[in-house]
Short mmCIF file of C-alpha atoms and ligand atoms in Angstrom, two decimals:
data_model
loop_
_atom_site.label_atom_id
_atom_site.label_comp_id
_atom_site.label_asym_id
_atom_site.label_seq_id
_atom_site.Cartn_x
_atom_site.Cartn_y
_atom_site.Cartn_z
CA UNK P 1 0.11 0.22 0.04
CA UNK P 2 1.21 3.43 -0.93
CA UNK P 3 0.90 6.77 1.24
CA UNK P 4 -3.02 7.77 1.57
CA UNK P 5 -4.14 10.80 -0.50
CA UNK P 6 -3.89 14.13 1.10
CA UNK P 7 -7.44 15.56 2.22
CA UNK P 8 -9.44 18.14 0.44
CA UNK P 9 -10.89 20.96 2.36
CA UNK P 10 -14.37 22.65 1.46
CA UNK P 11 -14.59 26.51 1.24
CA UNK P 12 -15.21 26.55 5.09
CA UNK P 13 -12.15 24.55 6.08
CA UNK P 14 -13.96 21.38 6.58
CA UNK P 15 -12.28 17.96 5.43
CA UNK P 16 -13.91 15.56 2.93
CA UNK P 17 -13.36 12.16 4.69
CA UNK P 18 -16.22 10.29 4.40
CA UNK P 19 -18.88 9.14 1.70
CA UNK P 20 -22.27 7.54 2.34
CA UNK P 21 -23.51 5.68 -0.63
CA UNK P 22 -27.33 4.64 -1.04
CA UNK P 23 -26.89 1.57 -2.83
CA UNK P 24 -30.59 1.32 -3.54
CA UNK P 25 -33.79 3.28 -2.62
CA UNK P 26 -35.39 -0.08 -2.27
CA UNK P 27 -36.72 -1.20 1.19
CA UNK P 28 -38.54 -3.83 2.86
CA UNK P 29 -39.87 -2.03 5.61
CA UNK P 30 -42.22 1.17 5.24
CA UNK P 31 -41.17 3.52 8.23
CA UNK P 32 -43.69 6.34 8.29
CA UNK P 33 -41.16 8.89 9.29
CA UNK P 34 -39.05 7.82 5.76
CA UNK P 35 -41.74 6.65 3.29
CA UNK P 36 -45.39 6.90 2.71
CA UNK P 37 -47.37 3.19 3.18
CA UNK P 38 -47.37 2.53 -0.52
CA UNK P 39 -43.79 3.31 -0.88
CA UNK P 40 -42.03 5.77 -3.19
CA UNK P 41 -41.62 5.77 -6.83
CA UNK P 42 -38.64 3.53 -7.10
CA UNK P 43 -35.92 4.17 -9.27
CA UNK P 44 -35.74 1.81 -12.34
CA UNK P 45 -33.02 -0.39 -11.92
CA UNK P 46 -31.11 0.85 -14.82
CA UNK P 47 -31.02 4.23 -13.33
CA UNK P 48 -29.49 2.84 -10.09
CA UNK P 49 -25.95 3.50 -9.96
CA UNK P 50 -24.09 -0.36 -10.98
CA UNK P 51 -21.57 -1.72 -8.57
CA UNK P 52 -19.08 -1.03 -11.22
CA UNK P 53 -20.08 2.86 -11.11
CA UNK P 54 -19.97 3.05 -7.52
CA UNK P 55 -16.56 1.40 -7.47
CA UNK P 56 -15.37 3.66 -9.72
CA UNK P 57 -16.73 6.83 -7.96
CA UNK P 58 -15.36 5.50 -4.78
CA UNK P 59 -11.81 5.04 -6.38
CA UNK P 60 -12.07 8.67 -7.47
CA UNK P 61 -12.88 9.86 -4.08
CA UNK P 62 -10.08 7.81 -2.35
CA UNK P 63 -7.67 9.47 -4.49
CA UNK P 64 -9.14 13.06 -2.81
CA UNK P 65 -8.65 11.69 0.59
CA UNK P 66 -11.77 9.81 1.43
CA UNK P 67 -11.01 6.89 3.47
CA UNK P 68 -14.64 6.20 5.15
CA UNK P 69 -17.50 4.32 3.17
CA UNK P 70 -20.98 3.60 4.57
CA UNK P 71 -23.46 1.56 2.30
CA UNK P 72 -26.77 2.79 3.09
CA UNK P 73 -30.19 2.85 1.09
CA UNK P 74 -33.01 2.07 1.19
CA UNK P 75 -32.36 -1.40 2.70
CA UNK P 76 -28.86 -2.31 1.51
CA UNK P 77 -29.54 -6.03 1.89
CA UNK P 78 -32.44 -6.01 -0.61
CA UNK P 79 -29.78 -5.11 -3.59
CA UNK P 80 -28.39 -8.55 -4.87
CA UNK P 81 -24.61 -8.80 -5.08
CA UNK P 82 -23.95 -6.34 -1.45
CA UNK P 83 -21.39 -8.61 0.11
CA UNK P 84 -18.97 -9.22 -3.15
CA UNK P 85 -19.43 -5.55 -4.01
CA UNK P 86 -18.22 -4.88 -0.22
CA UNK P 87 -15.35 -7.21 -0.90
CA UNK P 88 -14.42 -4.82 -3.77
CA UNK P 89 -14.23 -1.98 -1.93
CA UNK P 90 -12.07 -3.41 0.49
CA UNK P 91 -9.58 -3.84 -2.21
CA UNK P 92 -9.54 0.19 -2.98
CA UNK P 93 -6.44 1.71 -1.90
CA UNK P 94 -7.08 4.29 0.96
CA UNK P 95 -10.48 3.14 2.07
CA UNK P 96 -9.71 1.85 5.61
CA UNK P 97 -13.40 1.76 7.24
CA UNK P 98 -16.47 0.42 5.43
CA UNK P 99 -19.67 0.55 7.47
CA UNK P 100 -23.17 -0.29 7.27
CA UNK P 101 -26.51 0.88 8.08
CA UNK P 102 -29.11 -1.63 8.06
CA UNK P 103 -32.61 -2.10 9.44
CA UNK P 104 -31.99 -5.54 10.27
CA UNK P 105 -34.60 -7.62 8.84
CA UNK P 106 -32.37 -9.74 6.26
CA UNK P 107 -28.88 -9.01 7.93
CA UNK P 108 -28.71 -11.91 10.40
CA UNK P 109 -27.61 -14.77 8.06
CA UNK P 110 -24.80 -12.70 6.63
CA UNK P 111 -22.97 -11.59 9.81
CA UNK P 112 -20.34 -14.40 9.30
CA UNK P 113 -19.64 -12.87 5.95
CA UNK P 114 -19.45 -9.52 7.23
CA UNK P 115 -16.83 -10.50 9.83
CA UNK P 116 -14.81 -11.99 7.13
CA UNK P 117 -15.03 -8.96 4.73
CA UNK P 118 -13.52 -7.15 7.92
CA UNK P 119 -16.65 -5.01 8.63
CA UNK P 120 -16.18 -3.93 12.12
CA UNK P 121 -19.10 -1.54 12.75
CA UNK P 122 -22.87 -1.78 11.84
CA UNK P 123 -25.71 0.80 12.64
CA UNK P 124 -29.08 -0.73 13.20
CA UNK P 125 -31.83 1.01 13.02
CA UNK P 126 -34.31 0.36 16.04
CA UNK P 127 -37.02 2.70 17.43
CA UNK P 128 -38.40 0.76 19.75
CA UNK P 129 -38.11 -2.82 21.54
CA UNK P 130 -42.08 -3.24 21.39
CA UNK P 131 -43.77 -5.47 18.55
CA UNK P 132 -46.98 -3.63 18.32
CA UNK P 133 -45.14 -0.34 18.32
CA UNK P 134 -42.51 -1.68 15.80
CA UNK P 135 -45.38 -2.81 13.38
CA UNK P 136 -46.93 0.77 13.99
CA UNK P 137 -43.81 2.67 13.11
CA UNK P 138 -42.18 0.46 10.20
CA UNK P 139 -45.60 -0.91 9.04
CA UNK P 140 -44.21 -4.50 9.23
CA UNK P 141 -44.32 -7.16 11.88
CA UNK P 142 -40.40 -7.94 11.53
CA UNK P 143 -39.09 -7.00 15.12
CA UNK P 144 -37.76 -10.73 16.16
CA UNK P 145 -35.49 -10.55 12.43
CA UNK P 146 -34.59 -7.26 13.82
CA UNK P 147 -33.68 -8.54 17.32
CA UNK P 148 -31.83 -11.63 15.98
CA UNK P 149 -29.45 -9.46 13.77
CA UNK P 150 -28.62 -7.41 17.04
CA UNK P 151 -27.62 -10.40 18.78
CA UNK P 152 -25.98 -12.18 15.89
CA UNK P 153 -23.66 -8.82 15.45
CA UNK P 154 -23.22 -8.56 19.38
CA UNK P 155 -22.15 -12.10 19.65
CA UNK P 156 -19.82 -11.76 16.20
CA UNK P 157 -17.94 -8.84 18.08
CA UNK P 158 -19.09 -6.15 15.24
CA UNK P 159 -19.33 -2.73 17.10
CA UNK P 160 -23.24 -2.06 17.16
CA UNK P 161 -24.59 1.43 17.04
CA UNK P 162 -28.52 1.15 17.39
CA UNK P 163 -30.16 4.29 15.75
CA UNK P 164 -33.35 5.27 17.12
CA UNK P 165 -35.72 8.19 15.54
CA UNK P 166 -37.39 9.94 18.61
CA UNK P 167 -41.12 10.69 17.34
CA UNK P 168 -43.65 12.65 19.63
CA UNK P 169 -46.54 10.05 20.38
CA UNK P 170 -44.92 7.07 18.85
CA UNK P 171 -41.96 5.65 20.79
CA UNK P 172 -40.91 8.03 23.45
CA UNK P 173 -41.77 5.72 25.64
CA UNK P 174 -39.00 3.34 24.25
CA UNK P 175 -36.30 6.11 25.35
CA UNK P 176 -35.25 4.78 28.40
CA UNK P 177 -35.67 0.83 27.59
CA UNK P 178 -33.16 1.48 24.57
CA UNK P 179 -30.46 3.33 26.55
CA UNK P 180 -30.96 0.48 29.09
CA UNK P 181 -29.18 -1.85 26.40
CA UNK P 182 -25.88 0.17 27.17
CA UNK P 183 -26.02 -1.26 30.85
CA UNK P 184 -24.55 -5.03 30.01
CA UNK P 185 -23.89 -4.42 26.49
CA UNK P 186 -20.87 -2.69 24.57
CA UNK P 187 -23.38 -0.95 22.26
CA UNK P 188 -23.87 2.84 21.56
CA UNK P 189 -27.58 3.74 21.25
CA UNK P 190 -28.22 6.85 19.47
CA UNK P 191 -31.38 8.82 19.62
CA UNK P 192 -32.06 10.95 16.44
CA UNK P 193 -34.50 14.04 15.74
CA UNK P 194 -36.74 13.25 13.26
CA UNK P 195 -36.15 15.12 10.00
CA UNK P 196 -39.07 15.96 7.29
CA UNK P 197 -37.72 13.46 4.68
CA UNK P 198 -40.69 11.27 4.62
CA UNK P 199 -41.77 10.97 0.83
CA UNK P 200 -44.82 12.87 1.22
CA UNK P 201 -46.13 10.46 4.20
CA UNK P 202 -46.88 13.62 6.36
CA UNK P 203 -46.14 17.36 6.42
CA UNK P 204 -43.03 18.95 7.67
CA UNK P 205 -43.70 18.73 11.49
CA UNK P 206 -42.78 20.59 14.81
CA UNK P 207 -40.40 18.93 17.12
CA UNK P 208 -41.62 18.39 20.38
CA UNK P 209 -38.79 15.80 21.20
CA UNK P 210 -35.59 17.84 19.90
CA UNK P 211 -31.87 17.11 21.14
CA UNK P 212 -32.36 19.30 24.17
CA UNK P 213 -35.41 17.67 25.44
CA UNK P 214 -34.08 14.04 24.80
CA UNK P 215 -30.84 14.81 26.91
CA UNK P 216 -32.86 15.90 29.91
CA UNK P 217 -35.27 12.90 29.50
CA UNK P 218 -32.27 10.88 30.00
CA UNK P 219 -30.66 13.16 32.62
CA UNK P 220 -33.95 12.72 34.58
CA UNK P 221 -33.53 8.77 34.35
CA UNK P 222 -29.68 8.50 34.50
CA UNK P 223 -28.04 10.76 37.11
CA UNK P 224 -24.55 11.17 36.11
CA UNK P 225 -24.99 11.11 32.47
CA UNK P 226 -21.47 12.48 31.33
CA UNK P 227 -20.68 14.05 27.97
CA UNK P 228 -17.62 12.65 26.46
CA UNK P 229 -15.73 14.11 23.63
CA UNK P 230 -15.98 12.99 20.28
CA UNK P 231 -13.81 12.64 16.75
CA UNK P 232 -13.94 15.57 14.90
CA UNK P 233 -16.78 15.41 12.50
CA UNK P 234 -19.15 13.07 14.62
CA UNK P 235 -22.70 13.94 14.53
CA UNK P 236 -23.72 12.54 17.67
CA UNK P 237 -23.01 14.25 21.43
CA UNK P 238 -22.17 11.26 23.34
CA UNK P 239 -22.66 10.40 26.71
CA UNK P 240 -21.69 7.79 29.25
CA UNK P 241 -23.78 6.22 32.00
CA UNK P 242 -22.09 5.52 35.79
CA UNK P 243 -21.77 1.55 35.72
CA UNK P 244 -23.01 1.05 32.03
CA UNK P 245 -20.67 -0.67 29.34
CA UNK P 246 -22.14 1.01 26.48
CA UNK P 247 -22.90 4.92 25.79
CA UNK P 248 -25.81 6.55 24.72
CA UNK P 249 -25.73 9.29 21.79
CA UNK P 250 -28.02 11.97 20.57
CA UNK P 251 -28.11 13.34 17.10
CA UNK P 252 -29.34 16.76 16.23
CA UNK P 253 -30.36 15.79 12.83
CA UNK P 254 -33.22 18.71 12.74
CA UNK P 255 -31.26 21.34 14.96
CA UNK P 256 -28.16 20.66 12.71
CA UNK P 257 -25.86 21.39 15.55
CA UNK P 258 -22.94 19.54 13.94
CA UNK P 259 -22.66 21.20 10.54
CA UNK P 260 -19.40 23.05 11.50
CA UNK P 261 -17.37 19.89 11.37
CA UNK P 262 -19.12 17.67 8.76
CA UNK P 263 -16.79 15.86 6.88
CA UNK P 264 -19.05 13.70 4.30
CA UNK P 265 -20.72 13.65 1.12
CA UNK P 266 -23.62 11.27 0.07
CA UNK P 267 -24.37 9.45 -2.95
CA UNK P 268 -28.04 9.12 -3.70
CA UNK P 269 -29.23 5.74 -5.25
CA UNK P 270 -29.44 7.44 -8.72
CA UNK P 271 -26.07 9.04 -8.67
CA UNK P 272 -26.73 12.62 -7.23
CA UNK P 273 -24.04 13.90 -5.24
CA UNK P 274 -25.25 15.92 -1.92
CA UNK P 275 -22.55 17.98 -0.15
CA UNK P 276 -25.28 18.09 2.41
CA UNK P 277 -28.04 16.07 3.71
CA UNK P 278 -30.33 19.29 3.28
CA UNK P 279 -29.22 20.07 -0.30
CA UNK P 280 -31.36 19.07 -3.41
CA UNK P 281 -28.61 17.28 -5.03
CA UNK P 282 -25.42 19.66 -6.67
CA UNK P 283 -24.10 17.28 -9.13
CA UNK P 284 -25.50 14.26 -11.22
CA UNK P 285 -22.45 11.93 -10.81
CA UNK P 286 -24.52 9.34 -13.03
CA UNK P 287 -24.81 11.61 -16.13
CA UNK P 288 -20.73 12.15 -15.90
CA UNK P 289 -20.19 8.50 -15.66
CA UNK P 290 -22.49 7.34 -18.69
CA UNK P 291 -21.54 10.50 -20.44
CA UNK P 292 -18.10 9.46 -20.90
CA UNK P 293 -16.24 11.55 -18.69
CA UNK P 294 -12.54 10.55 -17.86
CA UNK P 295 -11.93 10.02 -14.15
CA UNK P 296 -9.80 13.26 -13.98
CA UNK P 297 -13.08 15.18 -15.40
CA UNK P 298 -15.16 13.49 -12.60
CA UNK P 299 -12.71 14.34 -10.06
CA UNK P 300 -12.22 18.11 -10.92
CA UNK P 301 -16.26 18.08 -10.84
CA UNK P 302 -16.66 16.47 -7.69
CA UNK P 303 -13.65 19.00 -5.98
CA UNK P 304 -15.79 21.87 -7.68
CA UNK P 305 -18.83 20.71 -5.85
CA UNK P 306 -17.13 20.47 -2.71
CA UNK P 307 -15.49 23.71 -2.78
CA UNK P 308 -19.12 25.52 -3.16
CA UNK P 309 -20.50 23.92 -0.14
CA UNK P 310 -23.10 25.18 2.00
CA UNK P 311 -22.07 26.47 5.31
CA UNK P 312 -24.91 24.35 7.28
CA UNK P 313 -27.93 22.45 6.68
CA UNK P 314 -30.01 25.66 6.97
CA UNK P 315 -28.13 27.38 4.40
CA UNK P 316 -28.39 24.46 2.03
CA UNK P 317 -32.21 23.96 2.46
CA UNK P 318 -32.60 27.91 1.60
CA UNK P 319 -30.62 27.07 -1.62
CA UNK P 320 -32.84 24.59 -2.75
CA UNK P 321 -35.04 25.39 -5.99
CA UNK P 322 -37.93 23.81 -4.01
CA UNK P 323 -37.79 24.60 -0.40
CA UNK P 324 -39.95 21.75 0.41
CA UNK P 325 -38.04 18.92 2.17
CA UNK P 326 -40.91 16.32 2.65
CA UNK P 327 -41.39 14.78 -0.61
CA UNK P 328 -37.87 13.46 -0.65
CA UNK P 329 -37.58 10.32 1.17
CA UNK P 330 -34.60 9.30 3.20
CA UNK P 331 -34.56 6.18 1.29
CA UNK P 332 -33.24 7.69 -1.47
CA UNK P 333 -30.60 9.92 0.39
CA UNK P 334 -29.43 7.10 2.63
CA UNK P 335 -29.59 8.73 6.06
N1 SAM N 1 -32.71 1.18 5.41
C1 SAM N 1 -31.59 1.30 6.59
C2 SAM N 1 -31.98 1.54 7.70
O1 SAM N 1 -33.31 1.85 7.98
O2 SAM N 1 -31.00 1.39 8.81
C3 SAM N 1 -30.72 2.33 5.79
C4 SAM N 1 -31.73 3.44 5.22
S1 SAM N 1 -32.19 4.60 6.45
C5 SAM N 1 -32.72 5.97 5.24
C6 SAM N 1 -30.71 5.35 7.35
C7 SAM N 1 -31.13 5.99 8.63
O3 SAM N 1 -31.86 7.02 8.47
C8 SAM N 1 -31.62 5.19 9.52
O4 SAM N 1 -31.29 4.92 10.74
C9 SAM N 1 -33.45 5.72 9.63
O5 SAM N 1 -33.92 5.57 11.07
C10 SAM N 1 -33.02 6.88 9.44
N2 SAM N 1 -34.20 7.87 9.11
C11 SAM N 1 -35.05 7.71 7.99
N3 SAM N 1 -35.68 8.97 7.93
C12 SAM N 1 -35.59 9.56 8.71
C13 SAM N 1 -36.36 10.95 9.12
N4 SAM N 1 -37.32 11.46 8.47
N5 SAM N 1 -35.63 11.44 10.02
C14 SAM N 1 -34.90 10.92 10.74
N6 SAM N 1 -34.09 9.76 10.30
C15 SAM N 1 -34.48 9.23 9.41
FE1 SF4 N 2 -36.58 1.34 4.93
FE2 SF4 N 2 -34.53 2.33 6.61
FE3 SF4 N 2 -36.35 3.96 5.33
FE4 SF4 N 2 -37.23 2.30 7.25
S1 SF4 N 2 -35.75 4.12 7.47
S2 SF4 N 2 -38.42 2.53 5.47
S3 SF4 N 2 -35.74 1.07 7.05
S4 SF4 N 2 -34.97 3.12 4.18
#
């Protein structure tokens, strides 16, 4: 292995180190905060970036200093060929960290292969431990499968971060039981503010459970909740609880408190580049790939996009030609 590429900095001095790839927009759940009951208008298969195209983009990004890749979606495990694709990403020089975000429904049988592929960390989405609430939130009765994945990941020694979206009137009674998982398990349970990307499922909402309220709720229950310092670029504010093996985290995804150190970009399922979760896409990478652009041309286009980045999610939202966020589904963005 030769030396890693020097890191690219944006117009606000933030490094580009991390890319999130939505490998599909399809999903086997219908979480109401993400998409409508009938699903979204899925991108036709030929419009999805092929694995070869994704690999090429990651190679170019690795040359720009990106070292971390997260595979997300939609549900990554509904796309065939995911595991061989991970194997190919592992071969790309400069990529040192590959993570996955999954809903866990189909994941358990693949855990041994994930270990073999060197996956060290998986983000598992789990908003409730109650089967009836799980069904209400995801519109599917799959909690046992998700819990089986959780157990398999822990048993395999893969670091697990649980992502729980906190929704007023839906699962706030789950905050403490989910946080209790950290008592005897080395997991991080991260509570996420709900964002208005739900594919038109419901209108943009107010946010009764913002990061401050979630922290106060945790602090009322767990005395000694202590903030810990996190790596630059981290989105979660992390806390330890005395006597607990794991940690809790709070992601102020709607309040956008972490934009100042954001080190990531996103590629949507159809190859749109987002330099901020809240922008509407700033570059059509698929058009470049399919239009015969050279690696150097794609590299220049990516570099330029990164140098014109919005300062934060509020600015990115303002710059959208259509300010409405809620028609977009998180399953095309990748979270
Ligand atoms: N299907 C996979 C899963 O659910 O883990 C990966 C894709 S999903 C879009 C990635 C993450 O985005 C999940 O943790 C999910 O909870 C989160 N998410 C989806 N819609 C959201 C919303 N409207 N607000 C906050 N988080 C959301
Ligand atoms: Fe599917 Fe994940 Fe969206 Fe739920 S959050 S509908 S599991 S993509």
